Amino acid sequence: SCEGFGACALAAAYSGTIEMANDSCLGDRACLYTAVNVGFIGTIEDSCIGYDACYSAANSYGVIGTIEDSCIGDRACELAASTGGYIGFIENACNSNMACYSAAYQGGTISPGMKDCCNADNECVESIPETCSATATAPTSAPVQTTSPGPSAMPSETTTPTTSSAPSGVQF
């Protein structure tokens, strides 16, 4: 994980959390600023591959539960769930250039998540199609915590950052 110029620079900085990244964040600036400023991402697995692939995803109180086999392409998930946005999971989705650029940005919500969709250039920049096996809802002011993040959290469960004094960060 974290291969390329600035691939994981400032990832999970400023009280942000990325629970784990495996074979991910590959490419220049691939995960630069990801989950920074109290942002949260559970697991990134075989994802965020390409220039700016997950740049600033889930930053500034944004939440993405898990990213698996997704966000492969230049700027594929840039700004996804940033600035208070929420995406429950991204699975085998957003695999093309700018496919999910700014999805759920500025308080938007995609719940339960995105699976097997948005795999063409610019396909889900404005909204996700009905063929996506998840539903999209109107933007909200902030994500709502329904379960606590932890080792037993499943991709379909929602998780949010907390502001406890416990250390946070990223494990690669």
Tab-separated table of C-alpha atoms in Angstrom:
chain	number	residue	atom	x	y	z
A	1	SER	CA	0.000	0.000	0.000
A	2	CYS	CA	0.905	3.671	-0.360
A	3	GLU	CA	3.098	3.569	-3.450
A	4	GLY	CA	3.589	6.698	-5.531
A	5	PHE	CA	4.474	10.327	-4.954
A	6	GLY	CA	2.479	11.557	-1.935
A	7	ALA	CA	0.291	8.442	-2.118
A	8	CYS	CA	-0.751	8.580	1.550
A	9	ALA	CA	0.467	12.016	2.573
A	10	LEU	CA	-1.651	13.306	5.462
A	11	ALA	CA	-4.025	10.331	5.208
A	12	ALA	CA	-6.042	10.124	8.446
A	13	ALA	CA	-4.317	13.234	9.805
A	14	TYR	CA	-5.971	15.630	12.250
A	15	SER	CA	-8.048	13.037	14.135
A	16	GLY	CA	-9.072	11.112	11.028
A	17	THR	CA	-9.224	7.321	10.890
A	18	ILE	CA	-8.520	4.655	8.317
A	19	GLU	CA	-8.775	1.313	10.088
A	20	MET	CA	-6.781	-0.656	7.514
A	21	ALA	CA	-5.496	-0.461	3.934
A	22	ASN	CA	-4.338	-3.532	2.006
A	23	ASP	CA	-2.928	-3.425	-1.537
A	24	SER	CA	-4.408	0.042	-1.909
A	25	CYS	CA	-3.498	3.705	-2.415
A	26	LEU	CA	-1.310	2.964	-5.403
A	27	GLY	CA	-0.465	5.914	-7.617
A	28	ASP	CA	0.657	9.489	-7.249
A	29	ARG	CA	-1.494	11.245	-4.634
A	30	ALA	CA	-3.820	8.209	-4.575
A	31	CYS	CA	-4.904	8.702	-0.934
A	32	LEU	CA	-3.591	12.205	-0.298
A	33	TYR	CA	-5.743	13.877	2.406
A	34	THR	CA	-8.012	10.817	2.626
A	35	ALA	CA	-10.063	10.708	5.873
A	36	VAL	CA	-8.284	13.818	7.152
A	37	ASN	CA	-9.894	16.205	9.669
A	38	VAL	CA	-12.104	13.769	11.613
A	39	GLY	CA	-12.952	11.722	8.515
A	40	PHE	CA	-13.458	7.965	8.715
A	41	ILE	CA	-12.896	5.002	6.408
A	42	GLY	CA	-13.101	1.443	7.711
A	43	THR	CA	-11.073	-0.765	5.377
A	44	ILE	CA	-9.576	0.000	1.976
A	45	GLU	CA	-8.927	-3.301	0.175
A	46	ASP	CA	-7.490	-3.563	-3.370
A	47	SER	CA	-8.749	-0.043	-4.067
A	48	CYS	CA	-7.795	3.592	-4.664
A	49	ILE	CA	-5.498	2.869	-7.563
A	50	GLY	CA	-4.595	5.675	-9.960
A	51	TYR	CA	-3.666	9.353	-9.897
A	52	ASP	CA	-5.751	11.119	-7.205
A	53	ALA	CA	-7.924	7.962	-7.055
A	54	CYS	CA	-9.208	8.665	-3.519
A	55	TYR	CA	-7.855	12.177	-3.067
A	56	SER	CA	-9.669	13.838	-0.139
A	57	ALA	CA	-12.241	11.040	0.113
A	58	ALA	CA	-14.145	11.083	3.432
A	59	ASN	CA	-12.362	14.185	4.672
A	60	SER	CA	-13.820	16.847	6.993
A	61	TYR	CA	-16.263	14.643	8.916
A	62	GLY	CA	-16.993	12.432	5.912
A	63	VAL	CA	-17.595	8.694	6.294
A	64	ILE	CA	-17.063	5.712	4.010
A	65	GLY	CA	-17.630	2.343	5.701
A	66	THR	CA	-15.435	0.221	3.405
A	67	ILE	CA	-13.889	0.459	-0.038
A	68	GLU	CA	-13.291	-2.911	-1.703
A	69	ASP	CA	-12.148	-3.592	-5.286
A	70	SER	CA	-13.169	-0.029	-6.109
A	71	CYS	CA	-12.009	3.469	-6.985
A	72	ILE	CA	-9.633	2.275	-9.679
A	73	GLY	CA	-8.902	5.017	-12.193
A	74	ASP	CA	-7.610	8.563	-12.204
A	75	ARG	CA	-9.686	10.696	-9.799
A	76	ALA	CA	-12.178	7.802	-9.529
A	77	CYS	CA	-13.352	8.631	-5.980
A	78	GLU	CA	-11.844	12.071	-5.481
A	79	LEU	CA	-13.864	14.018	-2.883
A	80	ALA	CA	-16.300	11.111	-2.345
A	81	ALA	CA	-18.189	11.588	0.951
A	82	SER	CA	-16.103	14.664	1.779
A	83	THR	CA	-17.317	17.566	3.899
A	84	GLY	CA	-19.823	15.620	5.969
A	85	GLY	CA	-20.871	13.127	3.296
A	86	TYR	CA	-21.705	9.475	3.909
A	87	ILE	CA	-21.288	6.345	1.786
A	88	GLY	CA	-21.986	3.049	3.563
A	89	PHE	CA	-19.690	1.002	1.312
A	90	ILE	CA	-18.159	1.010	-2.148
A	91	GLU	CA	-17.775	-2.506	-3.566
A	92	ASN	CA	-16.667	-3.283	-7.116
A	93	ALA	CA	-17.742	0.214	-8.073
A	94	CYS	CA	-16.289	3.489	-9.315
A	95	ASN	CA	-13.710	1.721	-11.452
A	96	SER	CA	-13.030	4.274	-14.153
A	97	ASN	CA	-11.655	7.786	-14.523
A	98	MET	CA	-13.706	10.232	-12.438
A	99	ALA	CA	-16.445	7.581	-12.140
A	100	CYS	CA	-17.580	8.721	-8.673
A	101	TYR	CA	-15.956	12.128	-8.466
A	102	SER	CA	-17.580	14.028	-5.563
A	103	ALA	CA	-20.247	11.368	-4.875
A	104	ALA	CA	-22.089	12.227	-1.622
A	105	TYR	CA	-20.069	15.441	-1.361
A	106	GLN	CA	-21.028	18.191	1.119
A	107	GLY	CA	-23.403	16.226	3.309
A	108	GLY	CA	-24.746	13.893	0.640
A	109	THR	CA	-25.710	10.341	1.558
A	110	ILE	CA	-25.467	7.113	-0.411
A	111	SER	CA	-27.006	4.364	1.684
A	112	PRO	CA	-26.638	1.521	2.093
A	113	GLY	CA	-23.808	1.910	-0.437
A	114	MET	CA	-22.614	1.324	-3.986
A	115	LYS	CA	-22.091	-2.138	-5.465
A	116	ASP	CA	-21.294	-3.259	-9.004
A	117	CYS	CA	-21.995	0.126	-10.581
A	118	CYS	CA	-20.476	3.401	-11.720
A	119	ASN	CA	-17.743	1.700	-13.706
A	120	ALA	CA	-17.591	4.082	-16.691
A	121	ASP	CA	-15.866	7.455	-16.995
A	122	ASN	CA	-17.844	10.202	-15.194
A	123	GLU	CA	-20.829	7.848	-14.723
A	124	CYS	CA	-21.757	8.824	-11.167
A	125	VAL	CA	-20.523	12.380	-10.850
A	126	GLU	CA	-24.001	13.887	-10.415
A	127	SER	CA	-25.958	10.880	-9.101
A	128	ILE	CA	-25.919	7.107	-9.046
A	129	PRO	CA	-28.037	5.221	-11.602
A	130	GLU	CA	-31.035	3.065	-10.694
A	131	THR	CA	-29.051	0.013	-11.820
A	132	CYS	CA	-26.726	0.499	-8.865
A	133	SER	CA	-27.705	-2.044	-6.179
A	134	ALA	CA	-27.993	0.663	-3.539
A	135	THR	CA	-30.193	3.682	-3.049
A	136	ALA	CA	-29.249	7.336	-2.850
A	137	THR	CA	-30.966	9.872	-0.638
A	138	ALA	CA	-30.915	13.634	-0.426
A	139	PRO	CA	-28.001	15.347	1.346
A	140	THR	CA	-28.035	15.518	5.114
A	141	SER	CA	-26.236	17.846	7.476
A	142	ALA	CA	-24.053	15.102	8.928
A	143	PRO	CA	-23.838	11.301	9.081
A	144	VAL	CA	-25.703	9.599	11.900
A	145	GLN	CA	-23.987	6.915	13.941
A	146	THR	CA	-25.968	3.690	14.171
A	147	THR	CA	-23.200	1.363	15.363
A	148	SER	CA	-19.767	1.831	16.795
A	149	PRO	CA	-16.837	1.042	14.504
A	150	GLY	CA	-14.916	-2.010	15.562
A	151	PRO	CA	-13.541	-5.347	14.489
A	152	SER	CA	-17.026	-6.859	14.158
A	153	ALA	CA	-18.371	-4.116	11.889
A	154	MET	CA	-19.635	-5.502	8.588
A	155	PRO	CA	-19.541	-3.503	5.330
A	156	SER	CA	-23.315	-3.030	5.420
A	157	GLU	CA	-23.235	-1.449	8.868
A	158	THR	CA	-22.765	2.275	9.208
A	159	THR	CA	-19.877	3.749	11.118
A	160	THR	CA	-18.865	7.299	11.879
A	161	PRO	CA	-15.858	9.031	13.369
A	162	THR	CA	-15.832	9.821	17.040
A	163	THR	CA	-14.175	12.655	18.868
A	164	SER	CA	-12.854	10.665	21.817
A	165	SER	CA	-9.396	11.077	23.202
A	166	ALA	CA	-8.419	7.612	21.950
A	167	PRO	CA	-5.644	7.643	19.377
A	168	SER	CA	-6.692	7.374	15.778
A	169	GLY	CA	-4.801	7.021	12.568
A	170	VAL	CA	-4.112	4.565	9.835
A	171	GLN	CA	-2.709	1.058	9.688
A	172	PHE	CA	-0.976	0.003	6.463
